[in-house]
Coordinates of C-alpha atoms and ligand atoms in Angstrom, one line a residue:
M533 CA -9.2 97.5 54.5
G534 CA -5.9 97.8 52.8
R535 CA -4.4 94.8 51.0
K536 CA -1.7 92.9 52.9
R537 CA 0.9 90.3 51.9
T538 CA -0.5 86.9 52.6
L539 CA 2.2 84.6 53.9
R540 CA 2.1 81.0 52.6
I541 CA 3.6 78.4 54.9
R542 CA 4.0 74.9 53.5
I543 CA 3.7 72.1 56.0
N544 CA 3.8 68.3 55.6
P545 CA 0.3 67.2 56.9
R546 CA 1.6 63.8 58.0
K547 CA 4.6 65.2 60.0
P548 CA 3.9 68.8 60.8
E549 CA 6.9 70.8 61.8
R550 CA 6.1 72.5 65.1
G551 CA 8.3 75.5 64.5
S552 CA 6.4 76.4 61.3
I553 CA 3.1 76.0 63.0
R554 CA 4.2 78.3 65.8
R555 CA 4.7 81.1 63.3
A556 CA 1.1 80.8 62.2
A557 CA -0.1 80.4 65.8
R558 CA 1.8 83.6 66.7
I559 CA -0.2 85.5 64.1
I560 CA -3.5 84.2 65.7
M561 CA -2.3 85.2 69.1
D562 CA -1.5 88.7 67.8
G563 CA -5.1 89.2 66.5
G564 CA -4.5 88.2 62.8
I565 CA -6.4 85.7 60.6
V566 CA -4.9 82.5 59.2
G567 CA -6.1 80.0 56.6
F568 CA -5.4 76.4 57.7
P569 CA -6.3 72.8 56.6
T570 CA -8.8 70.6 58.4
E571 CA -9.9 67.2 57.4
T572 CA -13.2 68.6 56.0
V573 CA -12.3 71.9 54.2
Y574 CA -9.8 74.7 54.8
G575 CA -10.8 77.1 57.6
L576 CA -10.1 80.8 58.1
G577 CA -9.1 81.1 61.8
A578 CA -8.9 83.8 64.5
N579 CA -8.7 83.8 68.3
A580 CA -12.4 83.0 69.0
L581 CA -12.3 85.0 72.2
D582 CA -11.0 88.2 70.6
A583 CA -14.0 90.1 69.1
K584 CA -11.8 92.4 67.0
A585 CA -9.9 89.5 65.4
V586 CA -13.1 87.6 64.7
G587 CA -14.5 90.7 63.0
K588 CA -11.7 90.5 60.5
I589 CA -12.8 87.1 59.3
F590 CA -16.2 88.5 58.4
T591 CA -14.6 91.4 56.5
A592 CA -12.1 89.2 54.6
K593 CA -14.8 86.7 53.5
D594 CA -17.5 89.3 52.9
R595 CA -19.7 87.3 55.2
P596 CA -22.9 88.7 56.7
F597 CA -22.5 89.3 60.4
D598 CA -25.7 87.3 61.2
D599 CA -24.0 84.0 60.2
P600 CA -22.2 82.5 63.3
L601 CA -18.8 80.8 63.3
I602 CA -17.6 77.4 64.5
V603 CA -15.2 77.4 67.4
H604 CA -12.4 74.8 67.1
V605 CA -10.8 73.2 70.1
C606 CA -8.0 70.7 70.5
R607 CA -9.0 69.2 73.9
M608 CA -12.1 68.6 76.0
G609 CA -11.0 70.9 78.7
Q610 CA -11.5 73.9 76.4
V611 CA -15.1 73.0 75.8
Y612 CA -16.2 73.5 79.4
G613 CA -15.1 77.2 79.3
L614 CA -17.2 77.9 76.2
V615 CA -20.5 76.4 77.1
K616 CA -23.1 76.5 80.0
K617 CA -23.3 72.8 80.2
V618 CA -22.3 69.7 78.2
T619 CA -25.5 67.6 78.0
L620 CA -25.3 63.8 78.3
D621 CA -26.0 63.2 74.6
A622 CA -23.5 65.8 73.6
K623 CA -20.9 64.0 75.7
V624 CA -21.7 60.8 73.9
L625 CA -21.3 62.5 70.5
M626 CA -18.0 64.0 71.5
E627 CA -16.6 60.7 72.7
K628 CA -17.7 58.9 69.6
F629 CA -17.0 61.4 66.8
W630 CA -14.3 63.7 68.1
P631 CA -11.8 64.5 66.9
G632 CA -13.7 64.6 63.6
A633 CA -16.2 66.1 61.2
L634 CA -19.0 66.9 63.7
T635 CA -19.9 70.3 65.0
I636 CA -22.0 70.4 68.2
I637 CA -24.2 73.4 69.2
L638 CA -24.6 74.0 72.9
E639 CA -25.7 77.0 75.1
K640 CA -22.8 79.4 75.2
S641 CA -20.9 80.9 78.2
P642 CA -20.3 84.6 78.6
L643 CA -16.7 84.0 77.6
V644 CA -17.6 83.7 73.9
P645 CA -18.0 87.2 72.3
Q646 CA -21.3 88.0 70.5
V647 CA -19.6 88.5 67.2
T648 CA -18.4 84.9 67.1
T649 CA -21.9 83.5 67.5
A650 CA -23.6 86.3 65.6
G651 CA -25.5 87.3 68.7
L652 CA -27.0 83.8 69.3
S653 CA -27.1 82.4 72.8
S654 CA -25.6 79.2 71.5
V655 CA -22.1 78.3 70.3
A656 CA -21.0 75.7 67.6
I657 CA -17.9 73.7 68.7
R658 CA -15.7 71.2 66.8
M659 CA -12.6 69.3 67.5
P660 CA -10.9 68.7 64.2
S661 CA -8.8 65.6 63.6
H662 CA -6.3 67.1 61.1
K663 CA -2.8 67.1 62.7
I664 CA -2.0 70.7 61.5
A665 CA -5.3 72.1 62.8
R666 CA -4.8 70.4 66.2
M667 CA -1.3 71.6 66.5
L668 CA -2.3 75.2 65.5
I669 CA -4.9 75.4 68.2
E670 CA -2.5 73.9 70.7
E671 CA 0.2 76.4 69.9
A672 CA -2.2 79.4 69.7
K673 CA -3.4 78.4 73.2
V674 CA -6.9 79.7 72.5
P675 CA -10.0 78.2 70.8
I676 CA -10.0 79.2 67.1
A677 CA -13.1 80.5 65.4
A678 CA -13.1 79.5 61.8
P679 CA -15.6 79.4 59.0
S680 CA -14.6 77.9 55.6
A681 CA -11.8 79.9 54.1
N682 CA -13.7 81.0 50.9
T683 CA -15.3 84.2 49.8
F684 CA -18.9 84.1 51.1
G685 CA -21.2 82.2 48.7
K686 CA -18.4 80.4 46.8
P687 CA -17.6 76.7 47.0
S688 CA -15.6 75.9 50.1
P689 CA -11.8 75.5 49.6
T690 CA -10.3 72.0 49.7
N691 CA -6.7 73.1 49.2
A692 CA -4.5 76.2 49.9
Q693 CA -4.6 77.4 46.3
H694 CA -8.4 77.7 46.6
V695 CA -8.0 79.8 49.7
L696 CA -5.5 82.1 47.9
D697 CA -7.7 82.3 44.8
D698 CA -10.4 83.9 47.0
L699 CA -8.5 85.6 49.8
D700 CA -4.9 86.5 48.7
G701 CA -4.1 89.9 50.1
K702 CA -7.0 89.9 52.5
I703 CA -5.6 87.5 55.1
D704 CA -2.3 87.4 57.0
C705 CA -1.3 83.8 56.3
V706 CA -2.3 80.5 54.8
I707 CA -0.9 77.1 55.9
D708 CA -0.6 74.8 52.8
G709 CA -1.1 71.3 54.1
G710 CA -2.3 69.6 50.9
D711 CA -5.8 68.4 50.0
A712 CA -8.6 68.1 52.5
S713 CA -9.5 64.4 52.8
I714 CA -13.2 64.6 53.3
G715 CA -14.0 67.5 51.0
V716 CA -17.3 68.7 52.4
E717 CA -17.8 70.6 55.7
S718 CA -18.6 69.1 59.1
T719 CA -22.1 67.9 60.1
V720 CA -23.7 70.6 62.3
I721 CA -26.0 69.3 65.1
D722 CA -28.0 71.4 67.5
M723 CA -28.0 69.9 71.0
T724 CA -29.8 72.7 72.8
G725 CA -33.4 71.4 72.4
T726 CA -35.1 68.3 73.6
V727 CA -34.5 66.5 70.3
P728 CA -31.1 66.8 68.6
V729 CA -31.5 68.5 65.2
V730 CA -29.0 68.2 62.3
L731 CA -28.8 71.7 60.8
R732 CA -26.3 70.8 58.1
P733 CA -25.4 67.3 56.8
G734 CA -21.6 66.8 56.4
G735 CA -18.7 64.5 57.0
I736 CA -20.4 62.4 59.7
S737 CA -23.6 60.8 58.4
V738 CA -27.0 61.1 60.1
E739 CA -27.2 57.3 60.1
E740 CA -24.0 57.1 62.2
I741 CA -25.3 59.8 64.6
S742 CA -28.6 58.0 65.1
K743 CA -26.8 54.8 65.9
A744 CA -24.9 56.7 68.7
I745 CA -27.7 58.6 70.4
G746 CA -31.0 57.3 68.9
K747 CA -33.6 59.8 67.7
V748 CA -32.4 62.8 65.7
R749 CA -34.3 65.2 63.5
V750 CA -33.0 66.5 60.2
H751 CA -34.0 70.1 59.8
H752 CA -36.5 70.8 56.9
A753 CA -34.1 73.1 55.1
V754 CA -31.5 70.3 54.7
G755 CA -33.1 67.9 52.1
K756 CA -35.5 68.8 49.3
N757 CA -36.0 72.3 50.5
A758 CA -32.3 73.2 50.4
G759 CA -32.6 74.8 47.0
K760 CA -35.7 76.9 47.8
R761 CA -35.1 80.6 47.8
N762 CA -38.6 81.8 48.5
A763 CA -38.0 84.4 51.2
E764 CA -41.2 83.7 53.2
K765 CA -40.8 79.9 53.3
L766 CA -37.2 80.2 54.1
K767 CA -37.8 82.5 57.1
K768 CA -39.6 79.7 59.0
F769 CA -36.9 77.2 58.0
T770 CA -33.8 79.3 59.0
A771 CA -34.6 80.7 62.3
K772 CA -32.4 78.1 63.9
S773 CA -29.4 78.3 61.5
P774 CA -28.9 81.6 59.8
G775 CA -26.4 80.2 57.3
M776 CA -29.1 78.2 55.6
K777 CA -30.9 81.1 54.1
Y778 CA -28.1 82.1 51.7
R779 CA -27.3 80.8 48.2
H780 CA -24.1 79.0 48.7
Y781 CA -21.4 76.7 47.3
A782 CA -22.1 78.3 43.9
P783 CA -19.7 78.7 41.0
R784 CA -20.2 81.8 38.8
A785 CA -22.0 79.7 36.2
E786 CA -25.7 78.9 36.4
V787 CA -26.2 75.4 37.9
I788 CA -29.0 73.0 36.9
L789 CA -29.3 69.9 39.0
V790 CA -31.0 66.9 37.4
E791 CA -32.2 64.1 39.7
G792 CA -34.4 61.0 39.3
R793 CA -34.0 57.5 37.8
P794 CA -30.4 57.2 36.3
A795 CA -31.4 56.4 32.7
R796 CA -33.9 59.3 32.6
V797 CA -31.4 61.6 34.2
M798 CA -28.9 60.9 31.5
E799 CA -31.5 61.4 28.8
K800 CA -32.5 64.7 30.3
I801 CA -28.9 65.9 30.6
G802 CA -28.4 65.0 26.9
K803 CA -31.4 67.2 26.0
L804 CA -30.2 70.1 28.2
V805 CA -26.8 70.0 26.5
K806 CA -28.4 70.2 23.1
E807 CA -30.7 73.0 24.1
N808 CA -27.8 75.1 25.5
R809 CA -25.2 74.5 22.8
S810 CA -24.5 78.2 22.6
K811 CA -23.0 78.2 26.1
K812 CA -19.8 76.6 27.4
I813 CA -21.2 73.7 29.4
G814 CA -19.7 71.9 32.4
L815 CA -21.1 68.5 33.1
L816 CA -20.8 67.2 36.7
L817 CA -21.3 63.5 36.6
A818 CA -21.1 60.9 39.3
D819 CA -19.1 58.3 37.5
S820 CA -17.7 57.6 34.1
E821 CA -21.2 57.8 32.7
K822 CA -20.4 60.0 29.8
N823 CA -21.2 57.3 27.3
A824 CA -24.6 56.9 28.8
I825 CA -25.6 60.4 27.7
P826 CA -27.3 59.8 24.4
G827 CA -25.3 61.3 21.5
L828 CA -22.9 63.4 23.6
E829 CA -19.9 62.5 21.5
L830 CA -21.7 63.8 18.4
M831 CA -22.6 67.1 19.9
H832 CA -20.9 70.3 18.8
G833 CA -19.9 73.1 21.0
D834 CA -17.9 73.2 24.2
V835 CA -18.5 70.6 26.8
M836 CA -16.3 70.1 29.8
V837 CA -16.9 66.9 31.9
E838 CA -15.9 66.4 35.5
Y839 CA -16.4 63.1 37.2
L840 CA -16.9 62.8 40.9
G841 CA -15.5 59.3 40.9
G842 CA -18.5 57.1 42.0
G843 CA -19.8 56.6 45.5
A844 CA -20.8 59.3 48.0
Q845 CA -17.3 59.6 49.6
N846 CA -15.6 60.4 46.3
A847 CA -18.3 62.7 45.4
A848 CA -17.8 64.6 48.6
K849 CA -14.0 64.7 48.2
N850 CA -14.2 66.1 44.6
L851 CA -17.3 68.2 44.6
F852 CA -16.0 71.6 45.5
R853 CA -12.8 71.2 43.5
S854 CA -14.8 70.4 40.4
L855 CA -17.2 73.4 40.9
R856 CA -14.2 75.7 41.2
K857 CA -12.6 74.2 38.1
F858 CA -15.7 75.2 36.1
D859 CA -15.1 78.8 37.3
T860 CA -11.5 78.7 36.2
E861 CA -12.5 77.3 32.8
K862 CA -15.2 80.0 32.5
V863 CA -18.0 77.6 32.0
G864 CA -21.4 79.4 31.5
L865 CA -23.7 76.6 32.5
V866 CA -23.2 73.6 34.8
I867 CA -25.4 70.6 34.6
A868 CA -25.1 68.3 37.5
Q869 CA -26.3 64.7 38.0
G870 CA -27.9 64.0 41.4
I871 CA -26.7 61.1 43.6
A872 CA -28.5 59.0 46.2
E873 CA -29.0 60.7 49.5
K874 CA -27.6 58.0 51.7
G875 CA -24.7 58.4 54.0
M876 CA -22.5 61.3 52.8
G877 CA -24.7 61.5 49.8
L878 CA -27.1 63.7 51.8
A879 CA -24.3 66.3 52.3
V880 CA -23.3 66.2 48.6
M881 CA -26.9 66.7 47.5
N882 CA -27.5 69.5 50.1
R883 CA -24.5 71.4 48.6
L884 CA -25.7 70.8 45.0
R885 CA -29.2 71.9 45.8
R886 CA -28.0 75.1 47.4
A887 CA -25.6 75.8 44.4
A888 CA -28.3 75.1 41.9
G889 CA -30.6 77.8 40.4
R890 CA -32.8 75.1 39.0
V891 CA -33.6 71.6 40.1
V892 CA -35.2 69.3 37.5
R893 CA -36.8 66.0 38.6
V894 CA -37.3 63.4 35.9
Ligands
TXA265 O1 -16.0 71.6 58.4 C1 -16.4 72.7 58.8 O2 -17.4 72.8 59.5 C2 -15.6 73.9 58.4 C3 -14.2 73.7 59.0 C4 -13.3 74.9 58.8 O3 -14.3 73.5 60.4 N1 -16.2 75.1 58.8 C5 -17.3 75.6 58.3 O4 -17.8 76.8 58.8 O5 -17.9 75.0 57.4 P1 -18.9 77.7 58.1 O6 -18.9 79.0 58.9 O7 -18.6 77.8 56.7 O8 -20.2 77.0 58.4 C6 -20.7 76.9 59.7 C7 -22.2 76.7 59.7 C8 -23.0 77.9 59.2 O9 -24.0 77.4 58.4 C9 -23.5 78.5 60.5 O10 -24.7 79.2 60.2 C10 -23.7 77.4 61.4 O11 -22.6 76.5 61.1 N2 -23.6 77.7 62.8 C11 -22.6 78.2 63.5 N3 -22.9 78.5 64.8 C12 -24.2 78.2 64.9 C13 -25.1 78.3 66.0 N4 -24.7 78.8 67.2 N5 -26.4 78.0 65.8 C14 -26.8 77.5 64.6 N6 -25.9 77.4 63.5 C15 -24.7 77.8 63.7
MG266 MG1 -18.9 78.1 54.7

């Protein structure tokens, strides 16, 4: 595929200008691919019903064709055309969490091309809340298939510059609408079985979902197993969600995740820094806990520290940006501090586990 000029359209996310959005929508209607902001992360969109246009997304991202996309809608009426049936519990979830950071999987209708769902009989659907995303879908007059707008395997983009860093010259257009407010992707829930299963934790917590519909299962590949890359074990975990079998969210640097009791974690991080002094190190810490790392200020060598800002929501908002910064600064080793897996903490830890080559428990 030849390189193209990627058009950058700046739009105020609070008061989107319809005329500018129409320009991007026109590109989608003409079979092109467009990066756009959502409240979770930036997406790379194409007409979900146009197999050829959807194919371009996979090529631009270097994404394997067995990893299905999420179809984005702007009103309930669009959902009925895409699925066989909206189940009762799915309806409850849509009413409670849409528009928002929840992706719901249902049996697909024949209208959705195979390439969009990677040959699966189900389709993932989300109604985003971001004003620009909503207006773009409205103006394109079709549902928009969109994965995160990063090169496959990299941390997801939370602003337009991240999108261009990965995809400049490979996509037709990017809408620059500022920073994504949530910072991690949507929660993906499979509603095709007898018990709902969370396949990916994200912007809506499992606790909130249980409150709305009662019993939900969290897929085994989500928690402690998220870092495993043993092919045989993974096969049984990932039959349901192909995306889970790939290493993901990873900066170029090696990542070591340290989890356990806070004091011991800090002590271990201090040790790892000392042992790896020959490398440029990036520390990813939950809060301003630098001083809690024994002797850090006395250490020689190159240490870059990124704080996530305390609390699961700040961690989610800043995680991908910090991982990308380590790349820009050519860090050779990232050492990350684990956080509690409550609320959005589950999504943050899932991303960290999947980015990490090594998880150390102390
Ligand atoms: O917040 C988000 O969800 C962002 C924004 C742009 O909406 N999108 C996003 O898409 O993160 P993507 O493609 O990066 O992740 C979608 C995940 C993948 O892990 C994929 O395997 C899974 O959803 N998925 C999609 N359709 C599925 C299906 N029919 N069955 C099981 N898993 C599915
Ligand atoms: Mg992605």
